[in-house]
CSV table of C-alpha atoms and ligand atoms in Angstrom, one decimal:
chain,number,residue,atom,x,y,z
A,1,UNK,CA,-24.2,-3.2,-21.9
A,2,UNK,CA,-25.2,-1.4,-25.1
A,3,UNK,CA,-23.8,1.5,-25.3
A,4,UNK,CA,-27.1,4.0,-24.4
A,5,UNK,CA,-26.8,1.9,-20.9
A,6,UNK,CA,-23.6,2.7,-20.7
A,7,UNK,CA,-23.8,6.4,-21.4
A,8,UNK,CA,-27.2,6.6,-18.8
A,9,UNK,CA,-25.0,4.9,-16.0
A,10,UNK,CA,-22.2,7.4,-16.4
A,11,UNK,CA,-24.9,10.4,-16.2
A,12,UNK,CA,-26.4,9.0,-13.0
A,13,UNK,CA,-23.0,8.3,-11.4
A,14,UNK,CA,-22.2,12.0,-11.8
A,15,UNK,CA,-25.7,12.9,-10.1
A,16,UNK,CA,-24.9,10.8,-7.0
A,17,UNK,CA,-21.2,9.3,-6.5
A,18,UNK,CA,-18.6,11.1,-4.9
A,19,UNK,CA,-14.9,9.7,-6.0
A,20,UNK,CA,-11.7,9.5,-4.0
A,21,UNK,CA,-9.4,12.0,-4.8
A,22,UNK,CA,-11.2,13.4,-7.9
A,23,UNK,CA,-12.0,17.5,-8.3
A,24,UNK,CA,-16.2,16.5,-9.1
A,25,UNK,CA,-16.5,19.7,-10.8
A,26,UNK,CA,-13.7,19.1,-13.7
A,27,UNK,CA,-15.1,15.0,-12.9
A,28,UNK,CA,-18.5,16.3,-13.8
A,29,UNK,CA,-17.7,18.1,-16.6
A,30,UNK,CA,-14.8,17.1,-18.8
A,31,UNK,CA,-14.1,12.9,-17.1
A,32,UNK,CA,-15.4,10.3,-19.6
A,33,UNK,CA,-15.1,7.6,-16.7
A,34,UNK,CA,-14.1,3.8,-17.1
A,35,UNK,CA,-17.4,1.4,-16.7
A,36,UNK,CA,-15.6,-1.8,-16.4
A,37,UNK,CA,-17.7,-4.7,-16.2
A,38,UNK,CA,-15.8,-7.3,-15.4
A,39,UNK,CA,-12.0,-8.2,-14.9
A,40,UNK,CA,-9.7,-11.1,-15.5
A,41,UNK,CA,-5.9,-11.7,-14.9
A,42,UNK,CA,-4.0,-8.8,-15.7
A,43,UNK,CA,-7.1,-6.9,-17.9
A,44,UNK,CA,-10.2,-5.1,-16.9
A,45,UNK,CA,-12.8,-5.4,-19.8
A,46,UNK,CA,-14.5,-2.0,-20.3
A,47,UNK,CA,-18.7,-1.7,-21.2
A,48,UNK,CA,-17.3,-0.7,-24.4
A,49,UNK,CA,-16.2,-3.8,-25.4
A,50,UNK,CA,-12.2,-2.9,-25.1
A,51,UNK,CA,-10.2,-4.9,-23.0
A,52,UNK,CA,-7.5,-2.9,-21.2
A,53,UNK,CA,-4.2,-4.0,-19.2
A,54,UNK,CA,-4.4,-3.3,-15.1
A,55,UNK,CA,-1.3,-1.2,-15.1
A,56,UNK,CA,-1.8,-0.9,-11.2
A,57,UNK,CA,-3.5,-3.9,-10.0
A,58,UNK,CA,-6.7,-1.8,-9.3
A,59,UNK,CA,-4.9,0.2,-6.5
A,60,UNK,CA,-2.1,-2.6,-5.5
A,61,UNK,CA,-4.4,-4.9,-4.2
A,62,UNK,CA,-4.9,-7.6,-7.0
A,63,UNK,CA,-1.6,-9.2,-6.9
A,64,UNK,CA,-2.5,-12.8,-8.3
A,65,UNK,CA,-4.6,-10.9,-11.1
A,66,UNK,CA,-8.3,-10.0,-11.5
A,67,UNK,CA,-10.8,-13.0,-10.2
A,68,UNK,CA,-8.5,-15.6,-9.8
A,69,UNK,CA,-10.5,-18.9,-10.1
A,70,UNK,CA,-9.2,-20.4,-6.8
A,71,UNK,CA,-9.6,-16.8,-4.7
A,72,UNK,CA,-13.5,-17.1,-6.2
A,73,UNK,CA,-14.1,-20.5,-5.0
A,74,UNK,CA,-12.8,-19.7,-1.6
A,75,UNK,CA,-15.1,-16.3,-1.2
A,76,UNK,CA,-18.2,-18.6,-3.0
A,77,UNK,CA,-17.2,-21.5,-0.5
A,78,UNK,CA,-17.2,-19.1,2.8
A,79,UNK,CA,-20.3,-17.2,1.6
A,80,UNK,CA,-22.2,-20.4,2.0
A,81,UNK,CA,-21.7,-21.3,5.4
A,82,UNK,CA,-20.7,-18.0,7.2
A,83,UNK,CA,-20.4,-14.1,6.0
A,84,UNK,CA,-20.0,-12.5,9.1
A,85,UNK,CA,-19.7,-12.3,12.8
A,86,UNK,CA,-17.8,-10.0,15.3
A,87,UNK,CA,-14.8,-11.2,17.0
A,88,UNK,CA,-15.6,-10.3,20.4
A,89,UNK,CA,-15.8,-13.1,22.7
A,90,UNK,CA,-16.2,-15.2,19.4
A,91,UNK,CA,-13.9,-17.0,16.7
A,92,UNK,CA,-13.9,-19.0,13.5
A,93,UNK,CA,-12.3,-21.4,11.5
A,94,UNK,CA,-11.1,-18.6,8.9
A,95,UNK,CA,-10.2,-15.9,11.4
A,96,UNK,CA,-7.7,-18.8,12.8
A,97,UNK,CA,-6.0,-20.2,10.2
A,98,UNK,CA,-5.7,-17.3,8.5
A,99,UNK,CA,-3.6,-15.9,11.6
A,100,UNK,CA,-1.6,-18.6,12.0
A,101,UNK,CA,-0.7,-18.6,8.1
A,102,UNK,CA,0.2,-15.2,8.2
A,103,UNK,CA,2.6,-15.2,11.2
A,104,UNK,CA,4.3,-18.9,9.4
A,105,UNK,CA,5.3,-16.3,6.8
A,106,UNK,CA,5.9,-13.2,8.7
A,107,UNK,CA,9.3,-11.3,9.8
A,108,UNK,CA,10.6,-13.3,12.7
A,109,UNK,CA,9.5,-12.0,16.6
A,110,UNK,CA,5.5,-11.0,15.3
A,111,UNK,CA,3.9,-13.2,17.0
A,112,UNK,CA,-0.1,-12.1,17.4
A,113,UNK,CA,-2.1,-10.6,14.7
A,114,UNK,CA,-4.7,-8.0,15.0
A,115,UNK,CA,-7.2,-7.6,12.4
A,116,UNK,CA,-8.7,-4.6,10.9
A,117,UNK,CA,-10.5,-4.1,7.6
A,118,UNK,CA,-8.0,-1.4,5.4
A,119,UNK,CA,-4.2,-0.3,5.1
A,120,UNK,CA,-5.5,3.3,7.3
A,121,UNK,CA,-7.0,1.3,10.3
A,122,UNK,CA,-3.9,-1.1,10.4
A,123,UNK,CA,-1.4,2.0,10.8
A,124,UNK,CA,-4.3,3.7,13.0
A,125,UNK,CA,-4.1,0.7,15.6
A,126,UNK,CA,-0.6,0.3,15.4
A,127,UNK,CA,-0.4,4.1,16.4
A,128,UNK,CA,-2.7,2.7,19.1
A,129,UNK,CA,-0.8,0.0,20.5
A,130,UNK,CA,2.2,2.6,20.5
A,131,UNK,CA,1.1,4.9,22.5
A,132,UNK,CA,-0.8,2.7,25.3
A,133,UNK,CA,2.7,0.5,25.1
A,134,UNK,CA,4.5,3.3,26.5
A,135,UNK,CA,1.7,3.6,29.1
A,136,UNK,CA,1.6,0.3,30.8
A,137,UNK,CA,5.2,-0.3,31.1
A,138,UNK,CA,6.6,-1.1,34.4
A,139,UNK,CA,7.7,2.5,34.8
A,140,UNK,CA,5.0,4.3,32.5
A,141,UNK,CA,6.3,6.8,30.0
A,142,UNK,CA,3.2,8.5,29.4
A,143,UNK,CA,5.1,11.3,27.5
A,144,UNK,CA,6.5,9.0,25.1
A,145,UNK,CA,3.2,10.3,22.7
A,146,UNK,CA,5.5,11.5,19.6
A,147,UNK,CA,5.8,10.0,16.6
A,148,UNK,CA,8.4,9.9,13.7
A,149,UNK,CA,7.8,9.1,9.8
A,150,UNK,CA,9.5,10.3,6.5
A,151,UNK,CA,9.3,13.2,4.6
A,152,UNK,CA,7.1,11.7,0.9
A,153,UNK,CA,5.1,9.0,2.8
A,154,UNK,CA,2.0,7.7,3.2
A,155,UNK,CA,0.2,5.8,5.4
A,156,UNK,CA,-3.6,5.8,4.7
A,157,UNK,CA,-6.3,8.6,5.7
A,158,UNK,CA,-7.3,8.3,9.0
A,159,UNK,CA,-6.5,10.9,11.2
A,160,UNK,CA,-3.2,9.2,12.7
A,161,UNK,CA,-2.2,8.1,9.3
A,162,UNK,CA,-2.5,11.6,8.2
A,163,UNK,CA,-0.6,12.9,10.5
A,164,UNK,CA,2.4,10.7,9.8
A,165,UNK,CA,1.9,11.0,6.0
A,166,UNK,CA,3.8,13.8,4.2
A,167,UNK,CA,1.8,14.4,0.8
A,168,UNK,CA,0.3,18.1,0.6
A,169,UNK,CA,-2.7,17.6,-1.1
A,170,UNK,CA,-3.8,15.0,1.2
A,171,UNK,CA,-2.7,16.4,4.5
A,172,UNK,CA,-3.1,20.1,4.2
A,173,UNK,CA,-6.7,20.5,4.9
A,174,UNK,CA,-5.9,19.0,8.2
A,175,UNK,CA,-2.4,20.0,9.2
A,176,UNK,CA,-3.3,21.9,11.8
A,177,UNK,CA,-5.1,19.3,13.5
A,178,UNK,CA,-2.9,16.4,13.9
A,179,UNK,CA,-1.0,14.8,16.0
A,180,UNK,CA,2.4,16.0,16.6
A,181,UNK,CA,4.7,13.6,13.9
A,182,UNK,CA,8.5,14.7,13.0
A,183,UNK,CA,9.0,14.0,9.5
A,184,UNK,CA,12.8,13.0,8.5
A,185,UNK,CA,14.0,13.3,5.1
A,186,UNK,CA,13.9,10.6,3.0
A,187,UNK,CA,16.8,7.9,2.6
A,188,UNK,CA,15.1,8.1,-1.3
A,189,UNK,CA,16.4,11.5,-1.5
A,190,UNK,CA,19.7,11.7,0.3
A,191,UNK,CA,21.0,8.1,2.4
A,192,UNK,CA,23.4,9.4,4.5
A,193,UNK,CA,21.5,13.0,5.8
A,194,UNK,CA,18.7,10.2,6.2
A,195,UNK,CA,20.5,8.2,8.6
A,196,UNK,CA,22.4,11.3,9.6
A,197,UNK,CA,19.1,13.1,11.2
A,198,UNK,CA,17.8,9.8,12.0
A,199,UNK,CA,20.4,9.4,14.9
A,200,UNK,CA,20.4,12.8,15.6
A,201,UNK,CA,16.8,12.9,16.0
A,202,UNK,CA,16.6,9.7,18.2
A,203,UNK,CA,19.6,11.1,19.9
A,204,UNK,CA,17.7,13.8,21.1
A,205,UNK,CA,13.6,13.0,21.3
A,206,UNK,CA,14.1,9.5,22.1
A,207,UNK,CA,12.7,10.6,25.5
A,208,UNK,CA,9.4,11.7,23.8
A,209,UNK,CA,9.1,9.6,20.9
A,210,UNK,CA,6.1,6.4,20.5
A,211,UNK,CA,7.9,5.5,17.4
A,212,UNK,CA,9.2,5.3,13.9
A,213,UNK,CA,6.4,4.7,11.2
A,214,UNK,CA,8.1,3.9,7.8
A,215,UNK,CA,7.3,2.3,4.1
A,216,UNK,CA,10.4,-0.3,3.7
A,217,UNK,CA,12.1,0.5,0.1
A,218,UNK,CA,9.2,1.9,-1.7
A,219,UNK,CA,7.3,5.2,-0.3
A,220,UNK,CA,4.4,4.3,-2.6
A,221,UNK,CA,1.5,7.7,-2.9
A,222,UNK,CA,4.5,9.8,-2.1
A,223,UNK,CA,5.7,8.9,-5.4
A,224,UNK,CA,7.2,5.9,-5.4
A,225,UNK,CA,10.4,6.4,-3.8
A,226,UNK,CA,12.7,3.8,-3.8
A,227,UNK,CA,15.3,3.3,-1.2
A,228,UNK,CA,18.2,1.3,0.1
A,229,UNK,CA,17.6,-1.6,2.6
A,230,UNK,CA,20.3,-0.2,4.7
A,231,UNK,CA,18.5,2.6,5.9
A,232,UNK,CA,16.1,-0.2,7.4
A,233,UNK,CA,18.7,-2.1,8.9
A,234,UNK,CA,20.0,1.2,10.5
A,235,UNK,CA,16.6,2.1,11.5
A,236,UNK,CA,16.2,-1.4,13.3
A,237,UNK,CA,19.4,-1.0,15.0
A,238,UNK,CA,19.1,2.9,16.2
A,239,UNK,CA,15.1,2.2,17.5
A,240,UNK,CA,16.8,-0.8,19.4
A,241,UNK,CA,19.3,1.2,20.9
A,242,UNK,CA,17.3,4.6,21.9
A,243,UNK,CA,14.5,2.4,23.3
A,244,UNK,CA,11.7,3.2,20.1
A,245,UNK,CA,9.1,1.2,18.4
A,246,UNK,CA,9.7,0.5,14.9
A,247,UNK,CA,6.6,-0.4,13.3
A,248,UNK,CA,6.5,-1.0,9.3
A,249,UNK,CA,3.9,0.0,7.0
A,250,UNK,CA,3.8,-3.1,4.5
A,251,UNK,CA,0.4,-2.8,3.2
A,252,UNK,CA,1.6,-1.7,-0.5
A,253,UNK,CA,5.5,-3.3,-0.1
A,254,UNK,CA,4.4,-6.8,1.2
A,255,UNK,CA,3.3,-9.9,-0.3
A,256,UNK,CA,6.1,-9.7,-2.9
A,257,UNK,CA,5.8,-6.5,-4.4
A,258,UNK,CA,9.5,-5.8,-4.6
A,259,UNK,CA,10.0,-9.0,-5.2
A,260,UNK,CA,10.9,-10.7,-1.6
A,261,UNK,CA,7.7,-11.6,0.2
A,262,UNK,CA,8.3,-8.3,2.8
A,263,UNK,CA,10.4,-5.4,1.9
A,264,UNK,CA,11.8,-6.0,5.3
A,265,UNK,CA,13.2,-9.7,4.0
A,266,UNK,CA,15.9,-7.9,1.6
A,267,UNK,CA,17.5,-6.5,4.9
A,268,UNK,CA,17.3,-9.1,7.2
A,269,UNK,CA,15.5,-7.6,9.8
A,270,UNK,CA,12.0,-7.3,11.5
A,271,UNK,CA,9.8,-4.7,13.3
A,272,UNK,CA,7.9,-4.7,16.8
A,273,UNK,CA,4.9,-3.8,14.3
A,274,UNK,CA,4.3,-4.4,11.0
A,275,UNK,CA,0.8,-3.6,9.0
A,276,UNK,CA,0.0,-5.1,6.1
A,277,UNK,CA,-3.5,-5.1,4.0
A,278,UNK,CA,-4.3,-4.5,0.1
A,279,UNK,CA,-2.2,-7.8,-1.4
A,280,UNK,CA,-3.2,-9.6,1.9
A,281,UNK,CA,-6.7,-10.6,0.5
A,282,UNK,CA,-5.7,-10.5,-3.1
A,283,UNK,CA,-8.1,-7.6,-4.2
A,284,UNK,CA,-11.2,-9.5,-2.8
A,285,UNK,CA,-11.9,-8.3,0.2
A,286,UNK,CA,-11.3,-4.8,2.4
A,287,UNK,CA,-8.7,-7.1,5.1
A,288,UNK,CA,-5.9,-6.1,6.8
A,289,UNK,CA,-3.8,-7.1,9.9
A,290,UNK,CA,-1.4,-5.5,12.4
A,291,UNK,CA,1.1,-7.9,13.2
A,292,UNK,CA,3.2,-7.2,16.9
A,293,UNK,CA,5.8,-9.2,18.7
A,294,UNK,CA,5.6,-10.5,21.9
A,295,UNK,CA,6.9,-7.7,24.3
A,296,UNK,CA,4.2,-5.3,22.5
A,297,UNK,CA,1.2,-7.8,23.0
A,298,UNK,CA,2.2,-8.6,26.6
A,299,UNK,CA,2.1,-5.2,27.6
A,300,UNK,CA,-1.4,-5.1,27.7
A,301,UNK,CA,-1.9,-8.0,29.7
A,302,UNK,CA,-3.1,-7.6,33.1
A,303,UNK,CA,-5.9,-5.8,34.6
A,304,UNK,CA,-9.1,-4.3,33.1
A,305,UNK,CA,-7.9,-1.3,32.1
A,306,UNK,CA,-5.1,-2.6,30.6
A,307,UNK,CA,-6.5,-4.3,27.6
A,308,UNK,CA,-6.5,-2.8,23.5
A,309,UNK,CA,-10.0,-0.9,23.5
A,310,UNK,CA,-10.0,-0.6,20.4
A,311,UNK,CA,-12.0,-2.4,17.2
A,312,UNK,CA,-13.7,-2.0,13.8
A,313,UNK,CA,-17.1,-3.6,13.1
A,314,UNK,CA,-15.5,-6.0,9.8
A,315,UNK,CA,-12.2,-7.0,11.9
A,316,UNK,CA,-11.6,-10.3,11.1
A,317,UNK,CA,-14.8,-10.8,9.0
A,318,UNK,CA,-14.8,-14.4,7.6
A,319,UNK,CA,-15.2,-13.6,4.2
A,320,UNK,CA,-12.1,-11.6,4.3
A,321,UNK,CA,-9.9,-14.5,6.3
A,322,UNK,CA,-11.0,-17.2,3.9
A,323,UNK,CA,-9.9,-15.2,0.9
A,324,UNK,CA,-6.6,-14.2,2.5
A,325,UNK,CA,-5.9,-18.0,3.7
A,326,UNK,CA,-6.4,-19.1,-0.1
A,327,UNK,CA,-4.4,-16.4,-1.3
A,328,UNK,CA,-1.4,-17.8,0.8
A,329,UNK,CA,-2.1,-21.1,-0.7
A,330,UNK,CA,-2.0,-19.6,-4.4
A,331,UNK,CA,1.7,-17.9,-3.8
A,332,UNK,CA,2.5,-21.5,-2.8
A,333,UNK,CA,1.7,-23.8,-4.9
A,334,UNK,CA,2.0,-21.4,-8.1
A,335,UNK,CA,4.9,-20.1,-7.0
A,336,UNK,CA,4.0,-16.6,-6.9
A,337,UNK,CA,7.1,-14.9,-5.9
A,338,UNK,CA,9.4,-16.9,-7.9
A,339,UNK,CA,7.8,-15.9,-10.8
A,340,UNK,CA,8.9,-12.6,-10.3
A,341,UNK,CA,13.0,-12.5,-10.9
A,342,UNK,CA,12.3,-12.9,-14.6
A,343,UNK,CA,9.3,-10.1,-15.1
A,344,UNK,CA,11.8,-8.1,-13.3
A,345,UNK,CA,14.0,-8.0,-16.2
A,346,UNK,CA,11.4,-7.2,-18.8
A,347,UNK,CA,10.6,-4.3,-16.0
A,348,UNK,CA,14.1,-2.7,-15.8
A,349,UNK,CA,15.0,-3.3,-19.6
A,350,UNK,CA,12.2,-1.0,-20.3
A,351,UNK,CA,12.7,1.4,-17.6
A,352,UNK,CA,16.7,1.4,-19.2
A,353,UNK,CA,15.5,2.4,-22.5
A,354,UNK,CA,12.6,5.5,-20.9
A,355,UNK,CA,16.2,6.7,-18.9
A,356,UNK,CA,17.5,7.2,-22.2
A,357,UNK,CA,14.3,10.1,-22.8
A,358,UNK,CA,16.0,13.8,-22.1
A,359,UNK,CA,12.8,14.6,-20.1
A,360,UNK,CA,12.3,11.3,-18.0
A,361,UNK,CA,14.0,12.2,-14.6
A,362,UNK,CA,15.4,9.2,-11.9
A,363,UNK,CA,13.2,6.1,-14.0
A,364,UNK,CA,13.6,3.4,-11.7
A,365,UNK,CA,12.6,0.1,-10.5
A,366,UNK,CA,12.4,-2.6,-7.5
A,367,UNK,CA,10.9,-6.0,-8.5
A,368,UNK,CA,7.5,-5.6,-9.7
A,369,UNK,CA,6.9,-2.1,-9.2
A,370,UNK,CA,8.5,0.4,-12.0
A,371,UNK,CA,8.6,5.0,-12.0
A,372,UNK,CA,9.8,7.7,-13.6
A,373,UNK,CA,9.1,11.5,-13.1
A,374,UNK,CA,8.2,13.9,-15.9
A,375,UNK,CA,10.5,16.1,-15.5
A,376,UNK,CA,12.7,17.1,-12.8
A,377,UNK,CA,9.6,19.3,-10.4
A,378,UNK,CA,6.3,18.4,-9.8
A,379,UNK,CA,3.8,17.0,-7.0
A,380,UNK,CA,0.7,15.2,-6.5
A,381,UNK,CA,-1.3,17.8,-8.4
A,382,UNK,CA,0.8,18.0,-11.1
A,383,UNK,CA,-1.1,17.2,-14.8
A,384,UNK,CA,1.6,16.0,-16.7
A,385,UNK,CA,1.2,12.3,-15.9
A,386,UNK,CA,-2.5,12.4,-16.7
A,387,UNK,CA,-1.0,13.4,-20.3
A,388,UNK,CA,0.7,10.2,-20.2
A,389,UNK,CA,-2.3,8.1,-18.8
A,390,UNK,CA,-4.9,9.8,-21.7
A,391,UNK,CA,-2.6,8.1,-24.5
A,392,UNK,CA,-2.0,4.9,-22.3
A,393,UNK,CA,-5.8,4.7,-22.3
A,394,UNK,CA,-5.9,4.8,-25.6
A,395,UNK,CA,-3.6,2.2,-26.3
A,396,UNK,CA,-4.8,-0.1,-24.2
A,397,UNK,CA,-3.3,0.2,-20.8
A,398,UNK,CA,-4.5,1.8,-17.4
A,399,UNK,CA,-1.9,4.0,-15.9
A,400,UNK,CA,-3.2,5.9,-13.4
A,401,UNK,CA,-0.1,8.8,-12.4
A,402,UNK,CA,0.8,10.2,-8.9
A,403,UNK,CA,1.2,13.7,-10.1
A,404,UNK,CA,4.3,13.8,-12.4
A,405,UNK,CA,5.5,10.4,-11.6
A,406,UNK,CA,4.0,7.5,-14.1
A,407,UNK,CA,4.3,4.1,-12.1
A,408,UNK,CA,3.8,0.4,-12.9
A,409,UNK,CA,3.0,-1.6,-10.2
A,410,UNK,CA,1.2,-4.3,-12.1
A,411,UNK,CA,-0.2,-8.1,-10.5
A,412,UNK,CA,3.0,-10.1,-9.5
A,413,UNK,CA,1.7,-13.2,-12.1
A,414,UNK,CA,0.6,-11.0,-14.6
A,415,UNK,CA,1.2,-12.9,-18.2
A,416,UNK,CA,4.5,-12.3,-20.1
A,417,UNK,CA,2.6,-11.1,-23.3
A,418,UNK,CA,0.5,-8.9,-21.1
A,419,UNK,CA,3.6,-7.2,-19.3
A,420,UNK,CA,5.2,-7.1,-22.4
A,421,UNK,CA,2.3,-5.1,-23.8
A,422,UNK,CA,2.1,-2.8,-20.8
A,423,UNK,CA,6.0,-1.6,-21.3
A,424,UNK,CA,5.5,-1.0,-24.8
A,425,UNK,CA,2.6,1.0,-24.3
A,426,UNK,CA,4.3,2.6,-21.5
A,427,UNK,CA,7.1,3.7,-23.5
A,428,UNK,CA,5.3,5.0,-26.4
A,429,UNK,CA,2.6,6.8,-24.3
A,430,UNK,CA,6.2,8.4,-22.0
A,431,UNK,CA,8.0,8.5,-25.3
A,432,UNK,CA,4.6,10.4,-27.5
A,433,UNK,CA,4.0,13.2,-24.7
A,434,UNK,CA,7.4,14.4,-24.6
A,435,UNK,CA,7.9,14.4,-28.1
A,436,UNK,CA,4.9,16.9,-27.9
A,437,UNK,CA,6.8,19.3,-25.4
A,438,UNK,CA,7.6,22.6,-26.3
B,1,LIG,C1,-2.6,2.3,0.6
B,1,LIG,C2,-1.8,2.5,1.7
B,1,LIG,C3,-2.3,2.7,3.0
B,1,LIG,C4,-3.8,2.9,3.2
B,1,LIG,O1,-4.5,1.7,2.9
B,1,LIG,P1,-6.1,1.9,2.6
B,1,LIG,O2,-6.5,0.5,2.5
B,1,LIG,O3,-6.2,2.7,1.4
B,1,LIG,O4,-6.7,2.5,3.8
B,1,LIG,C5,-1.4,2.7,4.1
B,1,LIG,N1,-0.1,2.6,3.9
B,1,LIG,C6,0.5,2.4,2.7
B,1,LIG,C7,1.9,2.3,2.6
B,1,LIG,C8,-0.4,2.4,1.6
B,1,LIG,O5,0.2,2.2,0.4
């Protein structure tokens, strides 16, 4: 792309694209946007001819890096023979296998998958199943409609998913119009007043309560909070006992992001639900499944009216289930998640030396996914980090913020010399802006 091209594509895109989470009018007039034009590994190649390291995996999802060869093939291979049908009264090959390959490596007692095309619809259904669980049980609770979740989370933007999520900017258009959620404080912020008003709460809304909706040991948009396992293992055990779904949101924490497959794996325990998407098709395709154990599914067994009404047009779209089968092939055979113990250590050497920084406030890590706050306040609309992410840019890496909190959560296989790269510029772009404080 010369660069003319370049600058006409960037004037039409502010005539006619809206973005996700952008203010348009400071978008339209101030935002020199990335064109990228194609992507490899760990880099995105700009129109401009720069190549620049994927500091986020293009929003978590490409976790074996840009375009893998293999993850191609597959998509190319699928294209040719079948891009779509519903799965009503209909299966394929992909749909199948992929299943079955999913549930091989999921937490033990999730036995059926349900298939939905993005991180929002898999918590949206698993809201679903909740509720209508509670229904159909032998002796229907049809006040059981409440729902618990964590102060700091997130958990997509559909209506349910907003409801459970806890980050202003995103949920206060809307607050007065969802469904009724209980938000606990976080185990990130205080472990024991976590599990403290955990039991408490259980203790005394059991009666009322669907379930507890959680992110296992990273609450990712929220600001990626990281937490200790044993507030999962206590959350297992209290749901257990006061008679309470647990489902897990896995869709950023799975598929070896903290370097286990599930977040769930480094306590030991499982979930009656657990969603997972982003990772789950490698970046390729908009995939994602809700994964429930037997009692869940069996409750709606039986007549008619008893079934899961519920659907999206792409649910299990063959494109999608071809990719995701080949990407659990991939962290097989290359040995994905064993590659992670030693990027891990480059990871929290660097984040050791940023805690050194007077201004850098709780820098922290968990396998492949690395924070630290500018500062000790902020939020979501905070401009601080896009401070950070302006020099990162410019050296060479893309480091989108969350607010006041700079993040790494870069492909799981991403090279050595590229990680390498990424810290340093990471450390010098932290290291630059706060030298510039006043
Ligand atoms: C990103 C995310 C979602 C929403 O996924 P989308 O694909 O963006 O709809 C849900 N839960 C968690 C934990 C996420 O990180």
């Amino acid at each position: 792309m010369t660069p003319e091209q370049r600058a006409e594509l960037i004037i039409r895109d502010k005539r006619a694209v809206w973005h996700p989470y952008t203010q348009m009018k400071t978008y339209r007039s101030t935002t020199e946007p990335l064109v990228i034009e194609h992507a490899q590994g760990a880099r995105l190649f700009e129109a401009d001819g720069r190549s620049i390291i994927d500091g986020n995996a293009s929003w978590w999802t490409c976790l074996l890096g840009h375009n893998h060869p293999r993850l191609v093939r597959a998509l190319k291979d699928q294209a040719e023979r079948l891009c779509h049908t519903s799965l009503a009264g209909v299966t394929h090959q992909p749909a199948v296998e992929f299943a079955e390959a999913l549930l091989r490596v999921s937490p033990p007692g999730l036995t059926h998958a349900f298939f939905s095309d993005n991180g929002s619809t898999a918590v949206e259904a698993a809201v679903k199943i909740a509720i209508q669980y509670w229904v159909q049980q032998p002796k229907p609770h049809k006040d059981k409609t409440h729902f618990l979740s964590l102060e700091s989370a997130f958990h997509g933007e559909t209506m349910g998913a907003t409801a459970l999520g806890d980050v202003s900017a995103f949920r206060s258009p809307f607050a007065g119009l969802t469904m009724p959620v209980t938000h606990l404080p976080s185990p990130a912020d205080d472990l024991t007043r976590a599990l403290e008003a955990l039991e408490a709460t259980l203790r005394s809304d059991a009666q009322r309560t669907a379930a507890l909706v959680i992110e296992p040991l990273i609450q990712g948009a929220g600001g990626m909070k990281i937490y200790s396992p044993e507030y999962l293992k206590e959350a297992r055990r209290l749901t257990e006992h006061y008679g309470v779904l647990f489902i897990v949101d896995e869709v950023f924490t799975g598929y070896g992001r903290t370097g286990k497959f599930w977040a769930l794996d480094h306590a030991g325990v499982s979930a009656d639900i657990v969603c997972s998407a982003k990772g789950l098709s490698g970046g390729m395709m908009p995939f994602a499944a809700t994964l429930v154990s037997d009692p869940v599914f069996d409750a709606f067994l039986g007549e008619r009216d008893k079934a899961f009404y519920y659907g999206h047009t792409y649910c299990g779209n063959p494109l999608g289930a071809a990719v995701a089968c080949e990407v659990l092939k991939v962290y097989e055979d290359e040995r994905v998640i064993e590659g992670v113990s030693v990027r891990e250590q480059m990871i929290e050497d660097s984040i050791r030396r940023l805690s050194a920084l007077p201004s850098v406030k709780q820098a922290r890590s968990l396998g492949m996914c690395a924070a630290l706050n500018l500062g000790s306040s902020g939020d979501y609309l905070s401009t601080r980090g896009w401070e950070v992410y302006q020099r990162a840019l410019e050296l060479g890496a893309y480091l989108r913020p969350l607010g006041h909190v700079v993040y790494l959560t870069p492909a799981l296989n991403i090279p050595l010399a590229d990680l390498a790269s990424l810290l340093s510029i990471l450390e010098r772009s932290v290291g630059e802006i706060l030298a510039d404080e006043p």
